Amino acid sequence: MSLFDNSIKELEVKLHNKEVSVTELVDTSYKRIAEVDDQVQAFLTLDEENARNEAKALDNETPDFAKHPLFGMPAGIKDNIVSKALRTTCASQFLRNFDDPLYNATVIEKLNDAKSVKIGKLNMDEFAMGSSNENSSFTPTRNPWNTDYVPGGSSGGSAAAVASGEVFYALGSDTGGSIRQPASFCGVVGLKPTYGRVSRFGLVAFASSFDQIGPITRNVADNARVLEVISGQDKMDATSANVEVPAFTEGLTGDVKGLKIAVPKEYLGEGVSEEVRKSVMDALAVYESLGAQWEEVSLPHTKYAVATYYLLASSEASANLARFDGVRYGVRSENAKDMLDMFKLSRSEGFGDEVKRRIMLGTYALSSGYYDAFYKKAQKVRTLIKQDFDHVFESYDVVIGPTTPTPAFKVGENIDDPLTMYTNDILTIPVNLAGVPAISVPCGMSENGLPYGLQIIGKYFDENTVYRTAHAFEQATDYHTKRPELGGVSK
Amino acid sequence: MADISMDQVKHVANLARLAITDEEAKMFTKQLSSILEYAEQLNELDTTGVEPMTHVLDLKNVLRKDEPKEWITQEDALKNAPDTKGDYFRVPSILE
C-alpha cells in the first residue's frame, strides 16, 4: 500500500505516532514524480531543495494539527498562483523568465502557516485559458488514465498530479470550470468555492469577477480540510467576503436524509453522453436509497451560458492582460524599433493563439459600437442565469448533474475548433456566472476506462451542504478508490 | 452583424497591442466570426428592464485609508524588468 492511499486525516495519525516522517512523505512525492512525470508532464517547476529542507525542519517539530492542519503535507500549486522566489509562469512564454516573484499569494501564505510543503508548480493552459491543457506553451499535460487523452483544463496539471499520486493535494483555479472539469476527467475531487470565499490576491487575474482558487484532492474530507485552511476574508482582496469560515470537515456526517435535490433537465439533454447520463441517474438512485429526494427542475437560460461567459470573461481578460507589456517583468521582444512596436511584438511573441483570440474577442466586445450589443447584453443575461439559480435554491438544497457532457477527449481532437472546445464547458460555466460553489466527485468510468464526475452545486457560502452531499455519495460508492495505471495505451 | 472583417480584426489587434501577420488575421477572422455568430443567440432573449450584473455578491465598495507605507523597495520593483538603467525602467525612445 502506497502512502498515497492514505487520507490527510490518516497521515495525521501516522505522523503523530511517528510511523511516518515528513521527509518520507516528501521523498514519496519526488520519487513518484521521477517515476511518472515524464509521461504525465504535470509539473513545470520543482522546488526540491527547499521542500527537502522544510521536511527536515518539520521532522524536528512535534506535529500539532490543530494549529497547523496541513503539517508536512506535500502540495502542488497551479502555476498562476504567485509564489515568492519560485518561478511563476502561467504556462506562458511571456513569463518564462519570471523566476523571482516578489511576494506570496495569500493562499500560499496560508499553506505556509498550515505547514504544508510546496513540491512545485503545476502545468496549466496558458493564463488559465483552455479546457484541455493543450494550450500550455511549454508542454501539454496528459491524462494519467490514458496518456492519449487530455487531462482537462485549465488546472489539468493539478488534477493529473493528484490522480497520478505525485502530490497529496493541489490548488487549482476555476474561472469557467477549470477545477471541476479536469477533476472530472482525471477521477479526483475538485471544488470551486463561492466567489469571495478564498482570496484572489496573488492569483494572476484572467477574469476577475469569475476566478476562484480551490482544492483538488483524492477524497471529499481532504478537500474540506484544505478549503478550511485557504478560506477567509483578506484585506489584500477587496472582493473577498466577510463571512464566517465554518469547520467544513465537521459537517461530513454521511447523512443526507431529507435533502432536497434539484436536477436540471438542461443538464441531461442534448450533448450529454448516454453513459454519463446513466451514471447521474444511478447516483440519484444512491441518494434516494440514503433518504434524499430529487425532482427535475429547469434552469432555462443554461443554453446561453457559454456565449455569455466567453464575452464577459474575454472582456475582463483583455483588460487584465494589458499589464503584460514587456516593461516591468516578463519577456521583451528584441526586434522592436520603438515603444509601440515593443508592446506589440513582446505580446505577440509572448502570448499563444488562445490568449490572443480571447484578448481580441474581449477588445472587440468592449469597443465603441459593440459594447451594448455584446458586453452589456451579456451582463444582463448573466443576471438571468443567476436568477435561475436563486429561484431553484428557494425550494432545493443542492443542484446535481454531470460535471462534463462526456469523459476526456483525445489530445488534438478539438484543438483547431475553439467553439467546440468552449461548448464542452456548458455544465460548469453557469456556476461561475452565478458565483455559487460546486464540486466534482468521481461517479463513473467510461467503456474505455476513463473517469468522469458528478457535479453538486450549492447555495452561496453553503459549501457545508455541498461537501456533506458529496461525502455521502463517496461513502456509498467506491469510485474515489480507483487509481490509474500509468502508461495507458491507445484503444 | 456577426461577420467580422479581416480589416476589423487587424484594427482590434492594433487596439489590443498585438502584432499579427496576414495569415494570423485570416485565421482569427474565421474563428472570431464563428464565436460572434454563436454569441448572437443572446439576442433571442428580451432583456428589457434586466439590470446588468457586474458582481455576484452584494458587496459595497471596500476602501482603506490612503496611507503611504512600504510595499516593495525600488530595487525589488526593478529586479524582474527586462531592461533598466539606474533607478528606472528603460524602454525604446519615444521622441525622435
Coordinates of C-alpha atoms in Angstrom, one line a residue:
Chain A
M1 CA 0.0 0.0 0.0
S2 CA 1.4 3.4 -1.0
L3 CA 1.4 6.3 1.3
F4 CA -0.8 8.0 -1.3
D5 CA -3.7 5.6 -0.4
N6 CA -4.0 7.4 2.9
S7 CA -6.2 10.4 3.6
I8 CA -4.7 13.5 5.2
K9 CA -6.5 12.5 8.4
E10 CA -4.9 9.1 8.3
L11 CA -1.4 10.6 7.7
E12 CA -2.0 12.9 10.6
V13 CA -2.3 9.9 12.9
K14 CA 0.8 8.3 11.3
L15 CA 2.8 11.4 11.8
H16 CA 1.7 11.7 15.4
N17 CA 2.7 8.1 16.1
K18 CA 6.0 8.6 14.2
E19 CA 5.1 5.7 11.8
V20 CA 6.0 8.1 9.0
S21 CA 8.1 11.3 8.8
V22 CA 7.6 14.4 6.7
T23 CA 10.8 13.5 4.9
E24 CA 9.3 10.2 3.9
L25 CA 6.2 12.0 2.6
V26 CA 8.3 14.4 0.6
D27 CA 10.5 11.6 -0.7
T28 CA 7.5 9.6 -1.8
S29 CA 6.2 12.6 -3.7
Y30 CA 9.5 13.2 -5.6
K31 CA 10.0 9.5 -6.1
R32 CA 6.6 9.2 -7.8
I33 CA 7.3 12.4 -9.8
A34 CA 10.6 10.8 -11.0
E35 CA 8.7 7.6 -12.0
V36 CA 5.8 9.1 -13.9
D37 CA 6.1 12.8 -14.7
D38 CA 7.8 12.2 -18.0
Q39 CA 4.6 10.6 -19.1
V40 CA 2.1 12.9 -17.3
Q41 CA 4.1 16.2 -17.5
A42 CA 2.1 17.7 -14.7
F43 CA 5.0 19.8 -13.2
L44 CA 6.6 22.9 -14.8
T45 CA 8.9 23.7 -11.8
L46 CA 10.0 21.6 -8.9
D47 CA 11.2 23.1 -5.6
E48 CA 13.1 20.1 -4.4
E49 CA 15.9 21.6 -2.3
N50 CA 13.5 23.9 -0.3
A51 CA 11.0 21.1 0.1
R52 CA 13.5 18.7 1.5
N53 CA 14.9 21.3 3.9
E54 CA 11.4 22.2 5.1
A55 CA 10.7 18.5 5.6
K56 CA 13.9 18.1 7.7
A57 CA 12.9 21.1 9.8
L58 CA 9.4 19.8 10.4
D59 CA 10.7 16.4 11.4
N60 CA 12.3 18.2 14.4
E61 CA 8.9 19.5 15.5
T62 CA 6.1 17.8 17.2
P63 CA 3.2 18.0 14.8
D64 CA 0.2 20.0 16.0
F65 CA -2.6 19.6 13.5
A66 CA -4.9 21.8 15.5
K67 CA -2.6 24.7 14.9
H68 CA -1.1 23.5 11.6
P69 CA -3.8 21.5 9.8
L70 CA -1.7 20.5 6.8
F71 CA 1.5 19.8 8.7
G72 CA 4.0 18.1 6.4
M73 CA 1.6 17.5 3.5
P74 CA 3.2 17.7 0.1
A75 CA 1.3 20.0 -2.2
G76 CA 1.3 21.1 -5.8
I77 CA 0.4 24.6 -6.8
K78 CA -1.1 25.7 -10.1
D79 CA 1.4 28.0 -11.9
N80 CA -0.8 31.1 -11.9
I81 CA -0.6 31.4 -8.1
V82 CA 2.3 33.7 -7.3
S83 CA 5.0 32.2 -5.1
K84 CA 7.9 34.2 -3.7
A85 CA 11.3 33.3 -5.2
L86 CA 9.7 30.4 -7.1
R87 CA 9.2 30.7 -10.8
T88 CA 5.6 31.5 -11.8
T89 CA 4.9 31.3 -15.5
C90 CA 1.1 30.9 -16.0
A91 CA 2.4 28.3 -18.6
S92 CA 3.2 31.3 -20.9
Q93 CA 6.3 32.1 -22.8
F94 CA 5.7 35.7 -21.7
L95 CA 6.6 34.8 -18.1
R96 CA 9.1 32.0 -18.9
N97 CA 11.8 34.0 -17.1
F98 CA 9.7 35.2 -14.1
D99 CA 11.9 33.3 -11.6
D100 CA 11.7 35.7 -8.7
P101 CA 8.2 37.0 -7.8
L102 CA 8.3 39.5 -5.0
Y103 CA 5.5 38.1 -2.8
N104 CA 3.4 35.1 -2.0
A105 CA -0.3 34.9 -2.9
T106 CA -2.5 34.9 0.2
V107 CA -3.3 31.2 -0.2
I108 CA 0.5 30.4 -0.3
E109 CA 0.9 32.3 3.0
K110 CA -2.0 30.3 4.4
L111 CA -0.5 26.9 3.3
N112 CA 2.9 28.0 4.8
D113 CA 1.1 28.9 8.1
A114 CA -0.6 25.4 8.0
K115 CA 3.0 23.9 7.5
S116 CA 2.3 22.3 4.2
V117 CA 5.3 21.6 1.9
K118 CA 5.3 23.0 -1.6
I119 CA 6.6 20.4 -4.1
G120 CA 6.4 22.6 -7.2
K121 CA 4.3 24.4 -9.7
L122 CA 1.8 22.7 -11.9
N123 CA 1.1 22.9 -15.6
M124 CA -2.0 24.6 -17.0
D125 CA -3.5 26.2 -20.0
E126 CA -1.7 29.5 -20.7
F127 CA -3.2 32.1 -18.4
A128 CA -5.9 29.6 -17.4
M129 CA -7.5 29.8 -20.8
G130 CA -8.5 26.4 -22.1
S131 CA -10.3 23.2 -21.4
S132 CA -7.6 20.6 -22.3
N133 CA -4.2 21.7 -21.1
E134 CA -3.1 21.7 -24.8
N135 CA -2.7 25.5 -24.5
S136 CA 0.2 25.3 -22.2
S137 CA 3.1 27.0 -24.1
F138 CA 5.6 24.6 -22.5
T139 CA 4.2 21.1 -22.9
P140 CA 0.7 19.5 -22.7
T141 CA -0.1 17.6 -19.6
R142 CA -1.5 14.1 -20.3
N143 CA -4.4 12.2 -18.6
P144 CA -2.9 9.7 -16.2
W145 CA -5.7 7.2 -17.0
N146 CA -4.6 7.1 -20.6
T147 CA -1.9 9.4 -21.9
D148 CA -3.5 9.6 -25.4
Y149 CA -6.2 11.7 -23.7
V150 CA -6.3 15.3 -22.3
P151 CA -6.5 15.7 -18.5
G152 CA -8.8 18.7 -19.0
G153 CA -8.1 22.3 -18.3
S154 CA -7.0 24.7 -17.2
S155 CA -6.0 23.1 -13.9
G156 CA -5.1 19.9 -15.8
G157 CA -1.6 19.7 -14.2
S158 CA -3.2 20.0 -10.7
A159 CA -5.7 17.2 -11.3
A160 CA -3.3 15.0 -13.1
A161 CA -0.7 15.3 -10.3
V162 CA -3.2 14.3 -7.7
A163 CA -4.7 11.5 -9.8
S164 CA -1.2 10.0 -10.5
G165 CA -0.1 10.2 -6.9
E166 CA 2.6 12.8 -7.3
V167 CA 1.2 15.1 -4.5
F168 CA -1.3 14.6 -1.7
Y169 CA -3.4 17.6 -2.8
A170 CA -3.1 20.5 -5.2
L171 CA -4.5 24.0 -5.7
G172 CA -6.2 25.0 -8.9
S173 CA -8.2 27.9 -10.1
D174 CA -11.7 27.9 -11.7
T175 CA -12.9 30.6 -14.0
G176 CA -15.4 28.6 -16.1
G177 CA -14.9 25.1 -14.7
S178 CA -11.1 24.9 -14.6
I179 CA -11.0 22.9 -11.4
R180 CA -14.2 20.7 -11.8
Q181 CA -13.7 19.7 -15.5
P182 CA -10.1 18.4 -15.0
A183 CA -11.2 16.8 -11.7
S184 CA -13.9 15.0 -13.7
F185 CA -11.6 13.9 -16.5
C186 CA -8.9 12.6 -14.0
G187 CA -11.2 11.0 -11.5
V188 CA -10.4 13.2 -8.5
V189 CA -12.4 15.7 -6.3
G190 CA -12.3 19.4 -7.2
L191 CA -14.2 22.2 -5.6
K192 CA -14.9 25.7 -6.9
P193 CA -15.7 27.7 -3.8
T194 CA -18.3 30.5 -3.6
Y195 CA -16.9 33.6 -5.3
G196 CA -15.3 35.6 -2.5
R197 CA -14.7 32.6 -0.2
V198 CA -11.0 32.5 -1.0
S199 CA -8.7 35.4 -1.5
R200 CA -7.6 36.0 -5.1
F201 CA -4.6 38.1 -4.0
G202 CA -1.6 36.7 -5.9
L203 CA -3.7 34.7 -8.4
V204 CA -2.7 36.1 -11.8
A205 CA -6.1 37.5 -12.9
F206 CA -7.8 36.1 -16.0
A207 CA -11.4 37.2 -15.4
S208 CA -11.6 38.9 -12.1
S209 CA -15.4 38.5 -11.5
F210 CA -15.2 34.8 -12.1
D211 CA -11.8 33.5 -10.9
Q212 CA -11.6 31.4 -7.7
I213 CA -8.9 29.3 -6.2
G214 CA -9.9 25.9 -4.9
P215 CA -8.6 22.5 -3.8
I216 CA -8.1 19.3 -5.8
T217 CA -7.8 16.1 -3.7
R218 CA -8.5 12.4 -3.8
N219 CA -11.4 12.5 -1.4
V220 CA -14.0 14.9 -0.1
A221 CA -12.7 15.1 3.5
D222 CA -9.2 16.1 2.3
N223 CA -10.9 18.7 0.1
A224 CA -12.9 20.2 3.0
R225 CA -9.7 20.3 5.1
V226 CA -7.7 22.3 2.5
L227 CA -10.6 24.7 2.0
E228 CA -10.7 25.4 5.7
V229 CA -7.1 26.5 5.5
I230 CA -7.3 28.7 2.4
S231 CA -10.7 30.4 3.1
G232 CA -11.3 33.7 4.7
Q233 CA -11.6 37.4 4.1
D234 CA -8.3 39.1 3.1
K235 CA -7.6 42.8 3.4
M236 CA -5.5 42.4 0.2
D237 CA -8.5 41.4 -1.8
A238 CA -11.5 43.7 -1.7
T239 CA -13.7 41.1 -3.4
S240 CA -13.1 38.5 -0.6
A241 CA -16.2 38.3 1.5
N242 CA -16.6 39.0 5.2
V243 CA -18.3 35.7 6.1
E244 CA -17.6 33.1 8.7
V245 CA -15.4 30.1 7.7
P246 CA -17.2 27.0 9.1
A247 CA -15.3 23.8 10.1
F248 CA -16.2 22.1 6.8
T249 CA -14.7 18.8 7.9
E250 CA -17.1 18.6 10.9
G251 CA -20.1 18.6 8.6
L252 CA -19.2 15.3 6.9
T253 CA -21.8 13.2 8.6
G254 CA -22.8 11.0 5.7
D255 CA -26.4 11.9 6.5
V256 CA -28.5 13.3 3.6
K257 CA -31.9 12.2 4.8
G258 CA -34.5 14.7 3.7
L259 CA -32.0 16.5 1.4
K260 CA -33.9 18.1 -1.5
I261 CA -32.0 17.7 -4.8
A262 CA -32.9 19.6 -8.0
V263 CA -31.9 18.0 -11.3
P264 CA -32.0 20.5 -14.2
K265 CA -33.4 18.9 -17.3
E266 CA -31.0 21.1 -19.3
Y267 CA -28.0 19.2 -17.7
L268 CA -29.1 15.9 -19.0
G269 CA -30.2 16.8 -22.5
E270 CA -28.5 17.1 -25.9
G271 CA -24.8 16.6 -26.0
V272 CA -24.6 14.6 -22.7
S273 CA -23.4 11.1 -23.5
E274 CA -25.6 8.1 -22.6
E275 CA -23.0 6.7 -20.2
V276 CA -22.7 10.0 -18.3
R277 CA -26.5 10.5 -18.2
K278 CA -26.9 6.9 -16.8
S279 CA -24.3 7.4 -14.1
V280 CA -26.0 10.6 -12.9
M281 CA -29.3 8.6 -12.7
D282 CA -27.5 5.9 -10.8
A283 CA -26.1 8.5 -8.4
L284 CA -29.6 9.9 -7.9
A285 CA -30.8 6.3 -7.0
V286 CA -27.9 6.2 -4.4
Y287 CA -29.2 9.4 -2.9
E288 CA -32.7 8.1 -2.8
S289 CA -31.5 5.0 -1.0
L290 CA -29.9 7.3 1.6
G291 CA -33.2 9.1 2.2
A292 CA -32.8 12.2 -0.1
Q293 CA -35.4 13.3 -2.6
W294 CA -34.9 14.6 -6.1
E295 CA -37.0 16.3 -8.7
E296 CA -36.5 17.6 -12.2
V297 CA -36.3 21.4 -12.5
S298 CA -35.4 23.9 -15.2
L299 CA -32.5 26.3 -15.4
P300 CA -34.0 27.9 -18.6
H301 CA -31.1 30.1 -19.5
T302 CA -28.4 27.4 -19.4
K303 CA -28.0 27.4 -23.2
Y304 CA -26.9 31.0 -23.2
A305 CA -24.2 30.5 -20.6
V306 CA -21.3 29.7 -22.9
A307 CA -21.9 32.7 -25.1
T308 CA -22.3 35.0 -22.0
Y309 CA -19.2 33.6 -20.4
Y310 CA -16.9 33.9 -23.4
L311 CA -18.0 37.5 -24.0
L312 CA -17.6 38.6 -20.4
A313 CA -14.5 36.6 -19.4
S314 CA -12.7 37.6 -22.6
S315 CA -13.6 41.2 -21.9
E316 CA -12.1 41.0 -18.5
A317 CA -9.1 39.1 -19.8
S318 CA -8.4 41.8 -22.4
A319 CA -8.2 44.4 -19.6
N320 CA -6.3 42.2 -17.1
L321 CA -3.7 41.1 -19.6
A322 CA -2.9 44.7 -20.7
R323 CA -0.3 44.7 -17.9
F324 CA 1.9 42.3 -19.9
D325 CA 3.8 44.9 -21.8
G326 CA 7.4 43.9 -21.6
V327 CA 8.3 46.9 -19.3
R328 CA 8.3 45.6 -15.7
Y329 CA 8.6 41.8 -15.9
G330 CA 8.4 39.0 -18.4
V331 CA 10.0 38.9 -21.8
R332 CA 10.6 41.8 -24.2
S333 CA 11.0 41.4 -27.9
E334 CA 14.5 42.1 -29.2
N335 CA 13.1 43.2 -32.6
A336 CA 11.3 46.3 -31.5
K337 CA 12.3 49.6 -33.0
D338 CA 10.0 51.9 -31.0
M339 CA 7.8 51.9 -27.9
L340 CA 4.6 50.8 -29.6
D341 CA 6.5 48.1 -31.5
M342 CA 7.9 46.9 -28.2
F343 CA 4.4 46.4 -26.7
K344 CA 3.0 44.7 -29.8
L345 CA 6.0 42.4 -30.6
S346 CA 6.6 41.4 -26.9
R347 CA 2.9 40.5 -26.5
S348 CA 2.7 38.7 -29.9
E349 CA 5.9 36.7 -29.2
G350 CA 4.9 36.0 -25.6
F351 CA 1.2 35.0 -25.9
G352 CA -0.2 31.9 -27.6
D353 CA -3.1 31.8 -30.0
E354 CA -5.8 31.1 -27.5
V355 CA -4.7 34.1 -25.3
K356 CA -4.6 36.3 -28.4
R357 CA -8.0 35.1 -29.5
R358 CA -9.6 35.9 -26.2
I359 CA -7.9 39.3 -25.9
M360 CA -9.2 40.2 -29.3
L361 CA -12.7 38.9 -28.6
G362 CA -12.7 41.0 -25.4
T363 CA -11.3 44.1 -27.0
Y364 CA -14.0 43.8 -29.8
A365 CA -16.9 43.2 -27.3
L366 CA -15.8 46.3 -25.3
S367 CA -15.2 48.6 -28.2
S368 CA -17.3 51.5 -29.2
G369 CA -20.3 50.4 -31.2
Y370 CA -20.3 46.8 -29.9
Y371 CA -20.3 47.4 -26.2
D372 CA -24.1 47.5 -25.8
A373 CA -24.7 44.7 -28.3
F374 CA -22.2 42.2 -26.8
Y375 CA -20.8 43.2 -23.4
K376 CA -23.8 44.9 -21.8
K377 CA -26.2 42.3 -23.3
A378 CA -24.1 39.5 -21.8
Q379 CA -24.1 41.2 -18.4
K380 CA -27.9 41.3 -18.5
V381 CA -28.0 37.6 -19.4
R382 CA -25.7 36.9 -16.5
T383 CA -28.3 38.4 -14.2
L384 CA -30.9 36.0 -15.7
I385 CA -28.6 33.0 -15.2
K386 CA -28.1 34.0 -11.5
Q387 CA -31.8 34.4 -11.1
D388 CA -32.3 30.8 -12.4
F389 CA -30.2 29.5 -9.5
D390 CA -31.8 31.8 -7.0
H391 CA -35.2 30.5 -8.0
V392 CA -34.2 26.8 -7.7
F393 CA -32.5 27.3 -4.4
E394 CA -35.7 28.7 -2.9
S395 CA -37.0 25.2 -2.9
Y396 CA -34.0 22.9 -3.0
D397 CA -30.7 22.3 -1.1
V398 CA -28.4 21.4 -3.9
V399 CA -28.5 21.1 -7.7
I400 CA -27.0 17.9 -9.2
G401 CA -25.9 17.0 -12.7
P402 CA -22.9 15.8 -14.7
T403 CA -19.7 17.9 -14.5
T404 CA -18.9 17.3 -18.1
P405 CA -21.1 16.1 -21.0
T406 CA -18.6 13.3 -21.9
P407 CA -15.4 11.8 -20.5
A408 CA -12.0 13.2 -21.6
F409 CA -11.4 13.6 -25.3
K410 CA -8.2 12.7 -27.2
V411 CA -5.2 15.0 -27.4
G412 CA -5.6 17.1 -30.6
E413 CA -9.2 16.2 -31.1
N414 CA -10.7 19.7 -30.6
I415 CA -7.7 21.9 -30.8
D416 CA -8.5 23.6 -34.1
D417 CA -12.1 24.3 -33.2
P418 CA -12.3 26.8 -30.4
L419 CA -16.1 26.9 -30.4
T420 CA -16.5 23.1 -29.9
M421 CA -13.8 23.3 -27.1
Y422 CA -15.8 26.1 -25.5
T423 CA -19.1 24.3 -25.5
N424 CA -17.5 21.4 -23.5
D425 CA -17.8 23.7 -20.5
I426 CA -21.5 24.2 -20.8
L427 CA -22.3 22.4 -17.5
T428 CA -19.6 24.2 -15.4
I429 CA -19.8 27.7 -16.7
P430 CA -23.3 28.7 -15.3
V431 CA -21.9 28.1 -11.8
N432 CA -19.1 30.8 -12.3
L433 CA -21.6 33.2 -13.9
A434 CA -23.8 32.9 -10.7
G435 CA -20.8 32.7 -8.3
V436 CA -22.2 29.7 -6.3
P437 CA -20.0 26.8 -5.1
A438 CA -19.8 23.5 -6.8
I439 CA -17.8 20.3 -6.5
S440 CA -17.0 17.4 -8.9
V441 CA -16.7 13.9 -7.4
P442 CA -15.9 10.7 -9.4
C443 CA -19.2 8.9 -10.3
G444 CA -18.3 6.6 -13.2
M445 CA -15.9 5.0 -15.7
S446 CA -16.4 5.1 -19.4
E447 CA -16.2 2.0 -21.6
N448 CA -12.6 2.8 -22.4
G449 CA -11.6 3.2 -18.8
L450 CA -11.8 7.0 -18.3
P451 CA -13.4 8.5 -15.3
Y452 CA -16.0 11.3 -15.1
G453 CA -17.6 13.3 -12.4
L454 CA -20.9 14.2 -10.7
Q455 CA -21.3 17.9 -10.1
I456 CA -23.0 19.1 -6.9
I457 CA -23.9 22.8 -6.8
G458 CA -24.8 24.7 -3.6
K459 CA -26.2 27.9 -2.3
Y460 CA -23.9 30.9 -1.8
F461 CA -21.4 30.1 1.0
D462 CA -23.1 26.8 1.7
E463 CA -20.0 24.6 0.9
N464 CA -21.0 22.6 4.0
T465 CA -24.1 21.2 2.3
V466 CA -22.1 20.6 -0.9
Y467 CA -19.4 18.7 1.0
R468 CA -22.0 16.7 3.0
T469 CA -23.8 15.7 -0.2
A470 CA -20.5 14.8 -1.9
H471 CA -19.2 12.9 1.1
A472 CA -22.4 10.8 1.4
F473 CA -22.1 9.7 -2.2
E474 CA -18.4 8.9 -1.7
Q475 CA -19.1 6.8 1.3
A476 CA -21.8 4.8 -0.6
T477 CA -19.7 4.1 -3.7
D478 CA -16.1 3.2 -4.5
Y479 CA -15.3 5.4 -7.5
H480 CA -12.9 7.5 -5.4
T481 CA -10.7 4.5 -4.6
K482 CA -9.9 3.7 -8.2
R483 CA -6.3 4.6 -9.3
P484 CA -4.9 4.9 -12.8
E485 CA -2.3 2.5 -14.1
L486 CA 0.1 4.9 -15.9
G487 CA 1.3 4.1 -19.3
G488 CA -2.2 3.9 -20.8
V489 CA -2.3 2.6 -24.3
S490 CA -4.3 3.6 -27.3
K491 CA -7.6 1.8 -27.7
Chain B
M1 CA -23.7 41.6 -37.9
A2 CA -21.7 38.7 -36.6
D3 CA -19.4 38.8 -39.6
I4 CA -16.1 40.4 -38.6
S5 CA -13.9 41.5 -41.5
M6 CA -10.2 41.0 -41.7
D7 CA -9.7 44.7 -41.5
Q8 CA -11.7 44.8 -38.3
V9 CA -9.6 42.0 -36.9
K10 CA -6.4 43.9 -37.7
H11 CA -7.9 47.0 -36.1
V12 CA -8.8 45.1 -33.0
A13 CA -5.4 43.6 -32.8
N14 CA -3.9 47.0 -33.0
L15 CA -6.1 48.3 -30.2
A16 CA -5.1 45.2 -28.1
R17 CA -1.5 45.9 -28.9
L18 CA -0.9 42.6 -30.7
A19 CA 1.1 42.3 -33.9
I20 CA -0.5 39.7 -36.2
T21 CA 0.5 38.5 -39.6
D22 CA -1.9 38.4 -42.6
E23 CA -2.1 34.6 -42.1
E24 CA -3.0 35.0 -38.4
A25 CA -5.5 37.7 -39.3
K26 CA -7.2 35.3 -41.7
M27 CA -7.3 32.5 -39.1
F28 CA -8.6 34.9 -36.3
T29 CA -11.2 36.4 -38.7
K30 CA -12.7 32.9 -39.3
Q31 CA -12.6 31.9 -35.6
L32 CA -13.9 35.2 -34.2
S33 CA -16.7 35.3 -36.8
S34 CA -17.9 31.9 -35.7
I35 CA -17.7 32.8 -32.0
L36 CA -19.5 36.1 -32.5
E37 CA -22.2 34.3 -34.6
Y38 CA -22.6 31.9 -31.7
A39 CA -22.8 34.9 -29.3
E40 CA -25.7 36.4 -31.3
Q41 CA -28.0 33.8 -29.8
L42 CA -28.2 36.2 -26.8
N43 CA -30.4 38.4 -29.0
E44 CA -33.1 35.8 -28.7
L45 CA -33.7 37.0 -25.2
D46 CA -35.7 40.0 -24.3
T47 CA -33.6 41.7 -21.6
T48 CA -35.7 44.9 -21.3
G49 CA -35.6 46.0 -17.7
V50 CA -33.0 43.5 -16.6
E51 CA -30.2 45.0 -14.6
P52 CA -26.7 44.2 -16.0
M53 CA -24.7 42.2 -13.4
T54 CA -21.2 43.3 -12.6
H55 CA -20.6 41.4 -9.4
V56 CA -22.1 38.2 -7.9
L57 CA -22.0 39.4 -4.3
D58 CA -23.8 42.2 -2.7
L59 CA -20.6 43.9 -1.7
K60 CA -20.3 47.7 -1.2
N61 CA -17.1 49.5 -2.2
V62 CA -14.3 48.4 0.1
L63 CA -12.0 51.2 0.8
R64 CA -8.9 51.6 3.1
K65 CA -7.2 54.7 4.3
D66 CA -4.9 56.1 1.7
E67 CA -1.8 56.0 3.8
P68 CA 1.8 55.6 2.4
K69 CA 3.6 52.5 3.5
E70 CA 6.5 50.4 2.3
W71 CA 5.2 47.7 0.0
I72 CA 8.2 46.8 -2.2
T73 CA 11.6 48.6 -2.5
Q74 CA 12.6 50.3 -5.6
E75 CA 15.3 47.7 -6.1
D76 CA 12.7 44.9 -5.9
A77 CA 10.4 46.7 -8.3
L78 CA 13.2 46.9 -10.9
K79 CA 14.7 43.4 -10.5
N80 CA 12.4 41.5 -12.8
A81 CA 12.5 44.1 -15.6
P82 CA 14.0 43.2 -18.9
D83 CA 15.9 46.4 -19.2
T84 CA 16.8 49.0 -16.6
K85 CA 19.1 52.0 -16.2
G86 CA 19.9 53.3 -12.7
D87 CA 16.7 53.8 -10.9
Y88 CA 14.5 53.5 -14.0
F89 CA 12.8 51.0 -16.4
R90 CA 14.4 51.5 -19.8
V91 CA 12.3 51.5 -22.9
P92 CA 12.9 52.4 -26.6
S93 CA 13.0 56.1 -27.3
I94 CA 9.6 57.7 -27.6
L95 CA 10.6 61.1 -29.0
E96 CA 12.6 61.3 -32.2

